[in-house]
């Protein structure tokens, strides 16, 4: 193999910079996405996904680096699938609402669904329920898409800020002392938050409003409309 051939097969090092630039350009502070404009950068996003595919997580990586990697895979791949189908009014219109288990991305020779990335590679591997506030399913009721790429250095800061801002945002949750109406995410993934009897306790950690330990819990209907500007 010649030196030239070696240069051609060299894999570019992992960097989330291009995704960070795309998010800053096309996502506002509320997490709403300008998909029409993003469509013009579809090839840039595709190249970023290729970079992720070529740089699968290594045992030597820190937990923070690995988690940031998988969060970015999830969010970038979700956006990419929306762009492939755009214009679309809801992610539920794709694959008859089964996109999370039907479409896969190949990383290191293994095909991963979005569900597997969220539930297995992230939440179960790291026992980190705040993943649910980091990955974005492109719907209005999803915790807002961060307009920055997740990195090894910023992940713990953004885990905390995303959890706090989501829980205290009345668009997603209504928190009162004696009752809380919370996102369906707390119902669907109750086990990740300690079980259905622990939802009040979990929300208390981040709520700006004092919540009684015996507060009643109800769940808000999920809005699957596209998170579009």
CSV table of C-alpha atoms in Angstrom, one decimal:
chain,number,residue,atom,x,y,z
A,1,UNK,CA,0.0,0.0,0.0
A,2,UNK,CA,1.5,3.3,-1.0
A,3,UNK,CA,1.7,6.4,1.2
A,4,UNK,CA,-0.9,8.0,-1.0
A,5,UNK,CA,-3.3,5.1,-0.5
A,6,UNK,CA,-2.7,5.3,3.3
A,7,UNK,CA,-3.6,8.9,3.2
A,8,UNK,CA,-6.9,8.1,1.4
A,9,UNK,CA,-8.0,5.5,4.0
A,10,UNK,CA,-7.2,7.7,7.0
A,11,UNK,CA,-10.3,8.5,9.0
A,12,UNK,CA,-10.9,12.1,9.9
A,13,UNK,CA,-10.8,12.6,13.7
A,14,UNK,CA,-14.0,13.0,15.6
A,15,UNK,CA,-15.2,16.6,15.9
A,16,UNK,CA,-18.7,17.9,16.6
A,17,UNK,CA,-17.8,21.4,15.3
A,18,UNK,CA,-19.7,21.1,12.0
A,19,UNK,CA,-22.9,20.0,13.8
A,20,UNK,CA,-22.5,22.8,16.3
A,21,UNK,CA,-22.3,25.3,13.5
A,22,UNK,CA,-25.4,23.8,11.8
A,23,UNK,CA,-27.4,23.9,15.1
A,24,UNK,CA,-26.4,27.5,15.8
A,25,UNK,CA,-27.5,28.4,12.2
A,26,UNK,CA,-30.8,26.6,12.0
A,27,UNK,CA,-32.1,26.2,15.6
A,28,UNK,CA,-33.4,29.1,17.8
A,29,UNK,CA,-33.1,29.5,21.5
A,30,UNK,CA,-36.5,27.8,22.0
A,31,UNK,CA,-35.3,24.7,20.2
A,32,UNK,CA,-37.4,25.3,17.1
A,33,UNK,CA,-35.8,24.3,13.8
A,34,UNK,CA,-35.8,26.1,10.5
A,35,UNK,CA,-36.0,22.9,8.4
A,36,UNK,CA,-36.6,24.7,5.1
A,37,UNK,CA,-33.2,26.4,5.5
A,38,UNK,CA,-31.6,23.3,7.1
A,39,UNK,CA,-32.5,21.4,3.9
A,40,UNK,CA,-29.9,23.5,2.1
A,41,UNK,CA,-27.2,22.1,4.4
A,42,UNK,CA,-28.4,18.5,4.1
A,43,UNK,CA,-25.1,17.4,2.6
A,44,UNK,CA,-23.1,19.0,5.4
A,45,UNK,CA,-25.3,17.1,7.9
A,46,UNK,CA,-24.8,13.9,6.0
A,47,UNK,CA,-21.0,14.4,6.1
A,48,UNK,CA,-21.2,14.9,9.8
A,49,UNK,CA,-23.1,11.6,10.2
A,50,UNK,CA,-20.4,9.9,8.1
A,51,UNK,CA,-17.8,11.2,10.4
A,52,UNK,CA,-19.7,9.8,13.4
A,53,UNK,CA,-20.1,6.4,11.7
A,54,UNK,CA,-16.3,6.3,11.1
A,55,UNK,CA,-15.5,7.2,14.8
A,56,UNK,CA,-17.4,4.8,16.9
A,57,UNK,CA,-17.0,5.0,20.7
A,58,UNK,CA,-13.8,3.5,22.2
A,59,UNK,CA,-13.3,1.9,25.6
A,60,UNK,CA,-10.7,4.5,26.3
A,61,UNK,CA,-13.3,7.3,26.1
A,62,UNK,CA,-14.8,8.9,29.2
A,63,UNK,CA,-18.4,8.4,30.0
A,64,UNK,CA,-19.1,12.1,29.1
A,65,UNK,CA,-17.5,11.8,25.7
A,66,UNK,CA,-19.4,8.6,24.9
A,67,UNK,CA,-22.7,10.1,26.1
A,68,UNK,CA,-22.2,13.3,24.1
A,69,UNK,CA,-21.4,11.2,21.0
A,70,UNK,CA,-24.6,9.2,21.2
A,71,UNK,CA,-26.8,12.2,21.9
A,72,UNK,CA,-25.4,13.9,18.8
A,73,UNK,CA,-25.9,10.8,16.8
A,74,UNK,CA,-29.5,10.7,17.9
A,75,UNK,CA,-30.3,14.3,17.2
A,76,UNK,CA,-28.4,14.6,13.9
A,77,UNK,CA,-29.9,11.4,12.6
A,78,UNK,CA,-33.4,12.5,13.6
A,79,UNK,CA,-32.9,15.9,11.8
A,80,UNK,CA,-31.5,14.1,8.8
A,81,UNK,CA,-34.6,11.9,8.5
A,82,UNK,CA,-36.9,14.9,8.8
A,83,UNK,CA,-34.9,16.6,6.0
A,84,UNK,CA,-35.2,13.5,3.8
A,85,UNK,CA,-39.0,13.6,4.0
A,86,UNK,CA,-39.4,17.4,4.2
A,87,UNK,CA,-41.9,19.0,4.0
A,88,UNK,CA,-43.6,16.9,6.6
A,89,UNK,CA,-46.0,18.1,9.4
A,90,UNK,CA,-45.0,15.5,12.0
A,91,UNK,CA,-42.3,12.9,12.5
A,92,UNK,CA,-45.3,10.5,13.1
A,93,UNK,CA,-46.0,10.8,9.4
A,94,UNK,CA,-42.7,8.9,8.7
A,95,UNK,CA,-42.6,5.1,8.7
A,96,UNK,CA,-46.2,5.1,9.9
A,97,UNK,CA,-45.0,6.6,13.2
A,98,UNK,CA,-42.5,3.8,13.8
A,99,UNK,CA,-39.3,5.6,12.7
A,100,UNK,CA,-37.7,5.0,16.1
A,101,UNK,CA,-37.6,1.2,15.5
A,102,UNK,CA,-37.5,0.9,11.7
A,103,UNK,CA,-34.7,3.2,10.4
A,104,UNK,CA,-31.1,2.4,11.4
A,105,UNK,CA,-27.7,4.0,11.3
A,106,UNK,CA,-24.6,1.8,11.0
A,107,UNK,CA,-21.8,2.6,13.4
A,108,UNK,CA,-18.8,0.3,13.7
A,109,UNK,CA,-20.6,-2.4,11.7
A,110,UNK,CA,-23.6,-2.4,13.9
A,111,UNK,CA,-27.1,-1.1,13.0
A,112,UNK,CA,-28.7,1.0,15.6
A,113,UNK,CA,-32.3,2.3,15.8
A,114,UNK,CA,-33.1,5.6,17.5
A,115,UNK,CA,-34.8,3.6,20.3
A,116,UNK,CA,-31.7,1.5,20.8
A,117,UNK,CA,-29.5,4.6,21.0
A,118,UNK,CA,-31.7,6.3,23.6
A,119,UNK,CA,-32.7,3.4,25.7
A,120,UNK,CA,-29.7,1.1,25.5
A,121,UNK,CA,-26.6,3.1,24.6
A,122,UNK,CA,-27.5,6.0,26.8
A,123,UNK,CA,-30.0,5.6,29.5
A,124,UNK,CA,-29.3,2.0,30.5
A,125,UNK,CA,-25.6,2.1,30.0
A,126,UNK,CA,-25.1,5.2,32.0
A,127,UNK,CA,-28.2,5.2,34.3
A,128,UNK,CA,-28.8,8.8,33.3
A,129,UNK,CA,-32.5,9.8,33.0
A,130,UNK,CA,-31.6,13.3,31.9
A,131,UNK,CA,-30.8,11.8,28.5
A,132,UNK,CA,-34.5,12.2,27.9
A,133,UNK,CA,-34.1,16.0,28.1
A,134,UNK,CA,-31.1,15.8,25.7
A,135,UNK,CA,-32.3,13.7,22.8
A,136,UNK,CA,-35.0,15.4,20.6
A,137,UNK,CA,-37.7,13.6,18.7
A,138,UNK,CA,-38.6,16.6,16.4
A,139,UNK,CA,-42.0,17.2,18.0
A,140,UNK,CA,-43.4,20.3,19.7
A,141,UNK,CA,-43.8,18.5,23.1
A,142,UNK,CA,-40.2,17.1,23.0
A,143,UNK,CA,-37.7,18.7,25.4
A,144,UNK,CA,-36.3,21.5,23.2
A,145,UNK,CA,-33.4,20.7,20.9
A,146,UNK,CA,-30.3,22.4,22.2
A,147,UNK,CA,-28.9,24.8,19.6
A,148,UNK,CA,-25.3,23.5,20.3
A,149,UNK,CA,-23.6,20.2,19.9
A,150,UNK,CA,-23.1,18.1,23.0
A,151,UNK,CA,-19.4,17.6,24.0
A,152,UNK,CA,-17.4,15.9,26.6
A,153,UNK,CA,-16.8,19.3,28.2
A,154,UNK,CA,-20.3,20.7,28.2
A,155,UNK,CA,-22.5,17.7,28.8
A,156,UNK,CA,-22.9,17.9,32.6
A,157,UNK,CA,-23.6,21.6,32.4
A,158,UNK,CA,-26.3,21.1,29.8
A,159,UNK,CA,-27.8,18.0,31.4
A,160,UNK,CA,-28.5,20.2,34.5
A,161,UNK,CA,-29.7,23.3,32.5
A,162,UNK,CA,-31.9,21.3,30.1
A,163,UNK,CA,-33.5,19.4,33.0
A,164,UNK,CA,-34.2,22.6,34.9
A,165,UNK,CA,-35.4,24.7,32.0
A,166,UNK,CA,-37.7,21.9,30.7
A,167,UNK,CA,-39.3,21.0,34.0
A,168,UNK,CA,-40.0,24.7,34.8
A,169,UNK,CA,-41.3,25.6,31.4
A,170,UNK,CA,-45.1,25.9,31.5
A,171,UNK,CA,-45.3,24.9,27.8
A,172,UNK,CA,-44.4,21.3,28.9
A,173,UNK,CA,-45.3,21.1,32.6
A,174,UNK,CA,-47.6,22.8,35.1
A,175,UNK,CA,-46.2,22.7,38.6
A,176,UNK,CA,-48.2,23.7,41.6
A,177,UNK,CA,-47.7,22.8,45.3
A,178,UNK,CA,-50.5,20.3,45.5
A,179,UNK,CA,-50.5,18.9,41.9
A,180,UNK,CA,-48.2,18.6,38.9
A,181,UNK,CA,-49.2,18.1,35.3
A,182,UNK,CA,-46.0,16.8,33.6
A,183,UNK,CA,-44.9,15.7,30.2
A,184,UNK,CA,-45.9,12.3,29.0
A,185,UNK,CA,-42.1,11.5,29.0
A,186,UNK,CA,-42.3,11.0,32.7
A,187,UNK,CA,-45.1,8.4,32.1
A,188,UNK,CA,-43.5,6.6,29.2
A,189,UNK,CA,-40.1,6.4,30.9
A,190,UNK,CA,-41.2,6.3,34.5
A,191,UNK,CA,-38.8,3.5,35.3
A,192,UNK,CA,-35.9,5.7,34.3
A,193,UNK,CA,-37.0,8.3,36.8
A,194,UNK,CA,-37.3,5.8,39.7
A,195,UNK,CA,-40.8,4.5,39.0
A,196,UNK,CA,-44.2,6.1,38.8
A,197,UNK,CA,-44.3,6.7,42.6
A,198,UNK,CA,-41.0,8.7,42.3
A,199,UNK,CA,-42.0,11.3,39.7
A,200,UNK,CA,-42.8,14.0,42.3
A,201,UNK,CA,-39.5,13.3,44.0
A,202,UNK,CA,-37.6,13.6,40.7
A,203,UNK,CA,-39.3,16.8,39.7
A,204,UNK,CA,-38.7,18.4,43.1
A,205,UNK,CA,-35.0,18.3,42.4
A,206,UNK,CA,-35.3,20.8,39.6
A,207,UNK,CA,-38.6,22.7,40.2
A,208,UNK,CA,-38.5,26.3,41.1
A,209,UNK,CA,-41.9,25.8,42.7
A,210,UNK,CA,-42.2,24.1,46.0
A,211,UNK,CA,-44.1,20.7,45.6
A,212,UNK,CA,-45.8,18.8,48.3
A,213,UNK,CA,-44.6,15.3,48.7
A,214,UNK,CA,-48.2,14.1,48.3
A,215,UNK,CA,-48.9,16.1,45.2
A,216,UNK,CA,-51.0,14.4,42.6
A,217,UNK,CA,-49.5,13.7,39.2
A,218,UNK,CA,-51.2,13.8,35.8
A,219,UNK,CA,-49.7,13.7,32.4
A,220,UNK,CA,-50.1,16.2,29.6
A,221,UNK,CA,-51.2,15.1,26.1
A,222,UNK,CA,-48.2,15.0,23.7
A,223,UNK,CA,-48.2,17.3,20.7
A,224,UNK,CA,-46.5,15.5,17.8
A,225,UNK,CA,-46.5,18.6,15.5
A,226,UNK,CA,-43.1,19.2,14.0
A,227,UNK,CA,-40.8,21.5,16.1
A,228,UNK,CA,-40.6,23.9,13.3
A,229,UNK,CA,-40.0,27.7,13.3
